[in-house]
Short mmCIF file of N, CA and C in Angstrom, two decimals:
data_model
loop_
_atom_site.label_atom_id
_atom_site.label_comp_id
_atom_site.label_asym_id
_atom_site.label_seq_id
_atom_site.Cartn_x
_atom_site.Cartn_y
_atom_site.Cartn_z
N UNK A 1 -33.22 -36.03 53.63
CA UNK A 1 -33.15 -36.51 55.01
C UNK A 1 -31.70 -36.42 55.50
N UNK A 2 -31.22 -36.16 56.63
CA UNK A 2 -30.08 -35.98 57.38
C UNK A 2 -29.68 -36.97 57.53
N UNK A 3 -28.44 -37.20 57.49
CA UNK A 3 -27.33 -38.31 58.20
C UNK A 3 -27.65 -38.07 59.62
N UNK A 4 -27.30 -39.35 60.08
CA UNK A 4 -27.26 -39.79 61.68
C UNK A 4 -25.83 -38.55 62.32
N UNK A 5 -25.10 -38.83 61.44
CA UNK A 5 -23.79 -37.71 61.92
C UNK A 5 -24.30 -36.06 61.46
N UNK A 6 -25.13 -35.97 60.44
CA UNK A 6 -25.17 -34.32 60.48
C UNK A 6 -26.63 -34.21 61.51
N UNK A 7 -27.58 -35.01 61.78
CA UNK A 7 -28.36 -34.80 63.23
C UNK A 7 -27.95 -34.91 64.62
N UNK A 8 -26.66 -35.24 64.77
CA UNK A 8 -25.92 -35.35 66.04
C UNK A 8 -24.88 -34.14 66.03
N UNK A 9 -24.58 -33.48 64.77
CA UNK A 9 -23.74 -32.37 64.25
C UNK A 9 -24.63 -31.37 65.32
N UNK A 10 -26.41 -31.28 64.08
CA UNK A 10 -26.91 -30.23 64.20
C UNK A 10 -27.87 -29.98 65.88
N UNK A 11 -28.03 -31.13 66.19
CA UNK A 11 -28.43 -31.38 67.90
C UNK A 11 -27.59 -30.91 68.75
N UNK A 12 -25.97 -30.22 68.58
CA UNK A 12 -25.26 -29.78 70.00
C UNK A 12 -25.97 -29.39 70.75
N UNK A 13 -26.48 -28.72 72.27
CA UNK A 13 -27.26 -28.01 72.71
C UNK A 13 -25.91 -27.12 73.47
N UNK A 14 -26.11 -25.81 73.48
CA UNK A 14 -25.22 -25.08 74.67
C UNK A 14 -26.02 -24.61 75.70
N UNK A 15 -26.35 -24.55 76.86
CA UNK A 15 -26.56 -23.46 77.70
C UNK A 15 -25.90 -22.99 78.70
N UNK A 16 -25.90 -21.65 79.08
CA UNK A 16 -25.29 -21.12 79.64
C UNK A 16 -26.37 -20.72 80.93
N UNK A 17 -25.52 -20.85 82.10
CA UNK A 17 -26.27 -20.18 83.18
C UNK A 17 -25.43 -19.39 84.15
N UNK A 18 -26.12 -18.41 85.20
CA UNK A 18 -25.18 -17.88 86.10
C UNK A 18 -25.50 -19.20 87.41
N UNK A 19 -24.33 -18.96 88.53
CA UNK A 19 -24.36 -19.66 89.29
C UNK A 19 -24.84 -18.82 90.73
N UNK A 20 -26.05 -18.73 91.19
CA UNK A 20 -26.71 -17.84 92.00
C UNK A 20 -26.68 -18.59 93.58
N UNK A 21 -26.66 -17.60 94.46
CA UNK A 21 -26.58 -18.24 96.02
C UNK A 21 -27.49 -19.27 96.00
N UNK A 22 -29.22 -19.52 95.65
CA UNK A 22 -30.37 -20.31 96.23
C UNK A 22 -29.42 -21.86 95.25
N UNK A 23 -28.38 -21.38 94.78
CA UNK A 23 -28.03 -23.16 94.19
C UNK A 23 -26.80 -23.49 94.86
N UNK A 24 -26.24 -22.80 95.76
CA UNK A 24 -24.99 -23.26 96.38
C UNK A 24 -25.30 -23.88 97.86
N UNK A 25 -24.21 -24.73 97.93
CA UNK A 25 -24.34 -25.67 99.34
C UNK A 25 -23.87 -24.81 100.24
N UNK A 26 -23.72 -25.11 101.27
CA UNK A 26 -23.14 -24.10 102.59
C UNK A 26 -21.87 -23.87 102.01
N UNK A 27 -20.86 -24.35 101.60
CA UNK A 27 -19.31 -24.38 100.74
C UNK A 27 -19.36 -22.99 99.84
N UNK A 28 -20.74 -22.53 99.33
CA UNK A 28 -21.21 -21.58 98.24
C UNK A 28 -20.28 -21.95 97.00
N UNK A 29 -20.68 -23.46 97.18
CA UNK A 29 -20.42 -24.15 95.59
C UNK A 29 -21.97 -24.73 95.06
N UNK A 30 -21.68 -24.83 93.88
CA UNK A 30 -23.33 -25.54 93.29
C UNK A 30 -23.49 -26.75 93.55
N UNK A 31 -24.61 -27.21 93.86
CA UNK A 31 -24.77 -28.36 94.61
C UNK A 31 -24.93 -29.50 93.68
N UNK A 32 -23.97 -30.51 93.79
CA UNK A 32 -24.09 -31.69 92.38
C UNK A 32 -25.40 -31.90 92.24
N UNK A 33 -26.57 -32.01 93.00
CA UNK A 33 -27.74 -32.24 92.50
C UNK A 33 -28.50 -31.03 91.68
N UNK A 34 -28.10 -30.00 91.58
CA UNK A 34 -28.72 -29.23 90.66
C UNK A 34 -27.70 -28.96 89.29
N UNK A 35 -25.97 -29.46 89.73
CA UNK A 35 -25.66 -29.83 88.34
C UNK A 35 -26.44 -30.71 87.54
N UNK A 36 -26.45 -31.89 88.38
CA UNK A 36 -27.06 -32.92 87.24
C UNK A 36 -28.28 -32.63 87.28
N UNK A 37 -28.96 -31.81 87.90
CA UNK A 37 -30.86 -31.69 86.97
C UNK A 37 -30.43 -30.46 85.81
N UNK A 38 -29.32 -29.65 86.19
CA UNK A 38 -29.20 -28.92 84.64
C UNK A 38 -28.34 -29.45 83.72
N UNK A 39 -27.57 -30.73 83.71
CA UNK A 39 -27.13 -31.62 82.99
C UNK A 39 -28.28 -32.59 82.47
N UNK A 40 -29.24 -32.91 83.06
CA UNK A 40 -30.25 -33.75 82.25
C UNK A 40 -31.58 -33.07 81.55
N UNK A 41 -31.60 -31.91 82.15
CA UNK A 41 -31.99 -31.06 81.27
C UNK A 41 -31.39 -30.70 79.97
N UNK A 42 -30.30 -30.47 79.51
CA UNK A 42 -29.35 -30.25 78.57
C UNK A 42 -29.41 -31.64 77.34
N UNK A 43 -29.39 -32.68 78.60
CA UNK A 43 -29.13 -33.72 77.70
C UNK A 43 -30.53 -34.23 77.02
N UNK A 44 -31.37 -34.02 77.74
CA UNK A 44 -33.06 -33.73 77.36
C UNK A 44 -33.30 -33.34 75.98
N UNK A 45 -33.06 -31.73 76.13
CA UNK A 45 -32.60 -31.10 74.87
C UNK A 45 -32.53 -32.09 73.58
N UNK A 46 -31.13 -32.00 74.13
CA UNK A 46 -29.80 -32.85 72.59
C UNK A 46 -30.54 -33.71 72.61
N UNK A 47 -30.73 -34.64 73.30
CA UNK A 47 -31.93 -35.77 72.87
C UNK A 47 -33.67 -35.95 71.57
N UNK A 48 -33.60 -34.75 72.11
CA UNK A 48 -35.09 -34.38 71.54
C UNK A 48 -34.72 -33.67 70.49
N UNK A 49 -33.81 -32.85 70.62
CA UNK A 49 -33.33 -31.79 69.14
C UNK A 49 -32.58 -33.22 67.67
N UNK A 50 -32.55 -34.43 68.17
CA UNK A 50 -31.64 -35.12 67.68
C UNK A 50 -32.96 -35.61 66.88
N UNK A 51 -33.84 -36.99 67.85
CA UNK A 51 -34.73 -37.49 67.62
C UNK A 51 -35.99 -37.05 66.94
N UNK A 52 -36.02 -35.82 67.46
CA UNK A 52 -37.92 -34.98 67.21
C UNK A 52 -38.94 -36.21 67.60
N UNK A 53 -38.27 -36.71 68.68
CA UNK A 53 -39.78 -37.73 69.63
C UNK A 53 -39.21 -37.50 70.86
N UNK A 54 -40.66 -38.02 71.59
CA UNK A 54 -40.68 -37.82 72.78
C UNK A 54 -39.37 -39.02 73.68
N UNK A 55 -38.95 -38.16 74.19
CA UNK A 55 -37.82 -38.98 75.28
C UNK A 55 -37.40 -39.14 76.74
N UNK A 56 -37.27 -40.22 77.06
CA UNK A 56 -37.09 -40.06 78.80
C UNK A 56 -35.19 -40.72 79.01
N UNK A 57 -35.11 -40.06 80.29
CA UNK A 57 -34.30 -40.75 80.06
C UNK A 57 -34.46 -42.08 80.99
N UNK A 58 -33.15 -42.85 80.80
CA UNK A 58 -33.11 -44.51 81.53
C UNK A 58 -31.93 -44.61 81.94
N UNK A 59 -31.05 -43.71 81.79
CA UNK A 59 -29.92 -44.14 83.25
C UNK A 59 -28.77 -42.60 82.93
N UNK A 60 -27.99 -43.06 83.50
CA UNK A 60 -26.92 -41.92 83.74
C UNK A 60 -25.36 -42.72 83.82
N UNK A 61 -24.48 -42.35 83.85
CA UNK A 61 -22.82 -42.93 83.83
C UNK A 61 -21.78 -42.10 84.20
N UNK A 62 -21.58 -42.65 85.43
CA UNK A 62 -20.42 -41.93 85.74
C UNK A 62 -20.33 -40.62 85.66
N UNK A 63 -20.32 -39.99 86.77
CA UNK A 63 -20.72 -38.25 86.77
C UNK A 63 -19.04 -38.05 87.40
N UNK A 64 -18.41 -37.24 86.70
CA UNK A 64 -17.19 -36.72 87.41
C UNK A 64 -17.20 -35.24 87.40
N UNK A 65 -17.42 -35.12 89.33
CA UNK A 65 -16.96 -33.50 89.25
C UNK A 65 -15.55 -33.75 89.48
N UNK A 66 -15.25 -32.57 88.91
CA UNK A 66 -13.40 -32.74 88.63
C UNK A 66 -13.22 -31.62 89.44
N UNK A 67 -14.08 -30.48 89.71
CA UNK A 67 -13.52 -28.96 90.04
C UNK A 67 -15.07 -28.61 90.11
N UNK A 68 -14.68 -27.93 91.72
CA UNK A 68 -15.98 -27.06 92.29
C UNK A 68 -16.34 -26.07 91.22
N UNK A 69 -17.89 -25.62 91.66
CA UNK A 69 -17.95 -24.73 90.66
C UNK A 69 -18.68 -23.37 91.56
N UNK A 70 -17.81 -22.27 91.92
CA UNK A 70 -18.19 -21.65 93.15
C UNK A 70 -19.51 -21.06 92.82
N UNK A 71 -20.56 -20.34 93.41
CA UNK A 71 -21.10 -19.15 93.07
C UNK A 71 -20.84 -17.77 92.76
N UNK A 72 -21.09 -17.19 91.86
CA UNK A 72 -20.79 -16.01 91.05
C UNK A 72 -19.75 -16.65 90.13
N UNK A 73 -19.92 -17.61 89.43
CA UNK A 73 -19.62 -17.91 88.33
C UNK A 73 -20.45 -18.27 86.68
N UNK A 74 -20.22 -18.04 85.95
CA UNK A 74 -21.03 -18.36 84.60
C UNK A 74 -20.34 -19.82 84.17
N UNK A 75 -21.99 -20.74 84.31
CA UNK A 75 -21.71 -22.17 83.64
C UNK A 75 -22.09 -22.67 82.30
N UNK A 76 -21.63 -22.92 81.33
CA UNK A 76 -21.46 -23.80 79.90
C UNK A 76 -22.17 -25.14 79.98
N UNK A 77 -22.86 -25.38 79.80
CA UNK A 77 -23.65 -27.05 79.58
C UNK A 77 -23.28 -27.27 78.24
N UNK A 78 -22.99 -28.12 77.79
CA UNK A 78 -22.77 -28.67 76.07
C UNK A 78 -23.00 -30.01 75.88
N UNK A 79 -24.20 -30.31 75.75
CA UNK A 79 -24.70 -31.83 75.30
C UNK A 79 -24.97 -32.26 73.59
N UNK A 80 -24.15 -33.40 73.82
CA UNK A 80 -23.72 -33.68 71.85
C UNK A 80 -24.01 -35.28 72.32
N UNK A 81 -24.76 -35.96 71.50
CA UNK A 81 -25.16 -37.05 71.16
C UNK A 81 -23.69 -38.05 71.13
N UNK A 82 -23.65 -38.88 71.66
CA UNK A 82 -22.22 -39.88 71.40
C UNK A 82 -22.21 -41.24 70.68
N UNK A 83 -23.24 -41.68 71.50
CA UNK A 83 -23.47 -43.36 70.27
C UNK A 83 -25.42 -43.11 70.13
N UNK A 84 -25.66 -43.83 69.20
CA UNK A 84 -27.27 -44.43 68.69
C UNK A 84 -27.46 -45.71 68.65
N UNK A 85 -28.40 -46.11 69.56
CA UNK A 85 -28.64 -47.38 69.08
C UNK A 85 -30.57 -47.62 68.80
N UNK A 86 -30.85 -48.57 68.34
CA UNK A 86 -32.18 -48.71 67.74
C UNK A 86 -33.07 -47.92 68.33
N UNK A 87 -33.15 -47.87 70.26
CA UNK A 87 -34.76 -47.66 70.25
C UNK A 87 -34.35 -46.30 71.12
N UNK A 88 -32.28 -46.00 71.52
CA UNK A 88 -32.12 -45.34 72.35
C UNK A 88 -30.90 -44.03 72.22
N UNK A 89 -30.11 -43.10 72.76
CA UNK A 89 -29.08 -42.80 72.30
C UNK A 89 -28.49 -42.39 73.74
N UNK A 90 -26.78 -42.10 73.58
CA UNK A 90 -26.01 -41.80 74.74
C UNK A 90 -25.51 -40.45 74.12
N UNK A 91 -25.86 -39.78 75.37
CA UNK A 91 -25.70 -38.31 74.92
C UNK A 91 -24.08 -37.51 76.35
N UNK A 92 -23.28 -37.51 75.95
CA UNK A 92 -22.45 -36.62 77.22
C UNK A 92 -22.94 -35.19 77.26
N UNK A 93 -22.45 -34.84 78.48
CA UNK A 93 -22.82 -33.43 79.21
C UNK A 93 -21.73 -33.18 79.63
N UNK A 94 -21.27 -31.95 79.21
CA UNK A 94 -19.66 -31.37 80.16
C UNK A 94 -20.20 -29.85 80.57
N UNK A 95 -19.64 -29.68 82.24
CA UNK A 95 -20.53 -28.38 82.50
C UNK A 95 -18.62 -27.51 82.78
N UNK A 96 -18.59 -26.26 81.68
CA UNK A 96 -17.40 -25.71 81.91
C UNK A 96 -17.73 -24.84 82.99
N UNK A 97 -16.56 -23.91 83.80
CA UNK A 97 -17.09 -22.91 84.96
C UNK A 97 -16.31 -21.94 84.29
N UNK A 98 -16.97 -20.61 84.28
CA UNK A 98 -16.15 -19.48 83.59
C UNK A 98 -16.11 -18.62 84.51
N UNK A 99 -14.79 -17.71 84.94
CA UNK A 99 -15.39 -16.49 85.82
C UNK A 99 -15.91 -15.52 84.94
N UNK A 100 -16.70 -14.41 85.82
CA UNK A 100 -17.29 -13.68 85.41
C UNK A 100 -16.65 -12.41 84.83
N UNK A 101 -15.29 -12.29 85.20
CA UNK A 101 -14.61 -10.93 85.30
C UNK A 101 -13.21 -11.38 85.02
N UNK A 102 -13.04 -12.87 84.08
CA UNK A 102 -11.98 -12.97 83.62
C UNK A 102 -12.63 -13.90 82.21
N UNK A 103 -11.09 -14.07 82.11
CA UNK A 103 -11.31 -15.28 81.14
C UNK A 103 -10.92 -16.69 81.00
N UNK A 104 -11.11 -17.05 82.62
CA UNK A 104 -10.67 -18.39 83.04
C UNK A 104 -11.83 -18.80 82.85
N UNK A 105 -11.58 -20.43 82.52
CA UNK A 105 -12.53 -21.65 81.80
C UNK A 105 -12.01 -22.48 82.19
N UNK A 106 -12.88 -23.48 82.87
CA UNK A 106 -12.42 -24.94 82.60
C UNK A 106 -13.21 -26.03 82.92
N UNK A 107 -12.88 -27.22 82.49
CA UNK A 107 -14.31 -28.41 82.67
C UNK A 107 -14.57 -28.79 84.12
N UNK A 108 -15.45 -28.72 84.47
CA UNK A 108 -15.48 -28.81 86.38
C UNK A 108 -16.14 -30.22 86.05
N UNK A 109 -17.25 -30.28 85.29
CA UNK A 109 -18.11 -31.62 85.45
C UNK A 109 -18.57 -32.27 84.32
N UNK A 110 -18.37 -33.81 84.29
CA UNK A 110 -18.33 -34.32 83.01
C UNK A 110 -19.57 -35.83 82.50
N UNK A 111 -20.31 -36.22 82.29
CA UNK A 111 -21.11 -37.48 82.41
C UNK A 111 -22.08 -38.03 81.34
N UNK A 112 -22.55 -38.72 81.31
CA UNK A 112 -23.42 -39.63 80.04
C UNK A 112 -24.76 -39.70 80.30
N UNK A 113 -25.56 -39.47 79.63
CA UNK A 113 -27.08 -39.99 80.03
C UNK A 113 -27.96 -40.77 78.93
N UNK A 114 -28.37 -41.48 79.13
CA UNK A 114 -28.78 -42.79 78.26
C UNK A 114 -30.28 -42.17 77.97
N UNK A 115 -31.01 -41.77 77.02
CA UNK A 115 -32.48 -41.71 76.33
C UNK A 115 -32.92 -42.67 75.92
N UNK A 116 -34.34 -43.08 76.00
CA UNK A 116 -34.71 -43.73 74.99
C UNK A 116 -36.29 -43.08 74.54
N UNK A 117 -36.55 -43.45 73.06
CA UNK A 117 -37.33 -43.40 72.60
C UNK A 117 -38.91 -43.48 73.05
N UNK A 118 -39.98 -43.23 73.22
CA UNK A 118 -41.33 -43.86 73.37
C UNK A 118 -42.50 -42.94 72.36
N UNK A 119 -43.25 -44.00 72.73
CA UNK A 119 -44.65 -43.72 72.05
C UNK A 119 -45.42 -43.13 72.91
N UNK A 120 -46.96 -43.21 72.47
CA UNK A 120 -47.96 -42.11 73.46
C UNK A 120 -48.47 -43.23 74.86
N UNK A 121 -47.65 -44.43 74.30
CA UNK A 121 -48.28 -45.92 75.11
C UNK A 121 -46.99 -45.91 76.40
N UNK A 122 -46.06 -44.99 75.77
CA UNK A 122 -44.79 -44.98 76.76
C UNK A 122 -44.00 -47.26 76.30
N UNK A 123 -44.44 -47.13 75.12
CA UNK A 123 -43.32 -48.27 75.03
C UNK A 123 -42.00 -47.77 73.95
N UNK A 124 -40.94 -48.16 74.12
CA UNK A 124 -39.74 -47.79 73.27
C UNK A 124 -40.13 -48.22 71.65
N UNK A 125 -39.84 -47.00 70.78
CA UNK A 125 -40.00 -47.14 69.32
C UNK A 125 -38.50 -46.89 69.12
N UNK A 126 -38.42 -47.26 67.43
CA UNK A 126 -37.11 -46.55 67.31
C UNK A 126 -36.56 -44.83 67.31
N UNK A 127 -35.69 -44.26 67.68
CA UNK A 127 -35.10 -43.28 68.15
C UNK A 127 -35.26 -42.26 66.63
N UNK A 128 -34.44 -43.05 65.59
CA UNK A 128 -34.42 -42.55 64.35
C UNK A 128 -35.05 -42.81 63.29
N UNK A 129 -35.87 -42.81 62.34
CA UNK A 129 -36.87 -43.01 61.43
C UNK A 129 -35.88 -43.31 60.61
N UNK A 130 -35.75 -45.15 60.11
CA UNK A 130 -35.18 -45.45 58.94
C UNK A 130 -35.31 -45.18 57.15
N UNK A 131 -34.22 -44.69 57.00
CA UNK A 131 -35.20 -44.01 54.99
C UNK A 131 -35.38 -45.35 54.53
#
């Protein structure tokens, strides 16, 4: 059976996406609301790749966009598990912006999303199966 640290090791999730016109605001930047549905998607992921149960999430923390992220750019999602607790876990999301035709990088958007655990009854079990 895995350590709590080598299942939070082996749960990173990366994805990568392009940044296409139908997701930019009039600015033809990506619109924070479809960052954070592909940030809780991500964190979805890491959640479920961590646990192997079903998970919702129950809140979010502090979302910092730091730096627009224009269109015709390639975006980095990287969700890694941060704390565990009994029935739930806190997972961060950092979305990098890369250009396409260089090799500039950098963290545009950064935030937390809280999972928790459930059953088929939808009540909270524990997250991790104790040995």
């Amino acid at each position: 059976m895995l350590t709590v640290q080598q299942r939070i090791k082996e749960s990173e999730t990366r994805i990568f996406k392009a940044v296409f016109p139908n997701t930019t605001n009039h600015y033809d930047t990506l619109f924070g609301g479809t960052a954070l549905h592909m940030m809780d998607e991500a964190a979805f992921i890491c959640a479920t790749r961590f646990s192997r149960k079903k998970v919702v999430t129950i809140s979010t923390d502090k979302i910092d966009f730091t730096k627009a992220i224009p269109e015709g750019t390639i975006v980095e999602l990287i969700a890694q598990v941060e704390t565990v607790g009994n029935t739930s876990c806190m997972v961060r999301v950092e979305i990098y912006k890369e250009d396409m035709y260089s090799y500039d990088r950098e963290l545009a958007v950064a935030g937390k999303f809280t999972f928790v655990a459930i059953n088929d009854d939808k009540k909270p079990i524990n997250i991790i199966d104790k040995a």
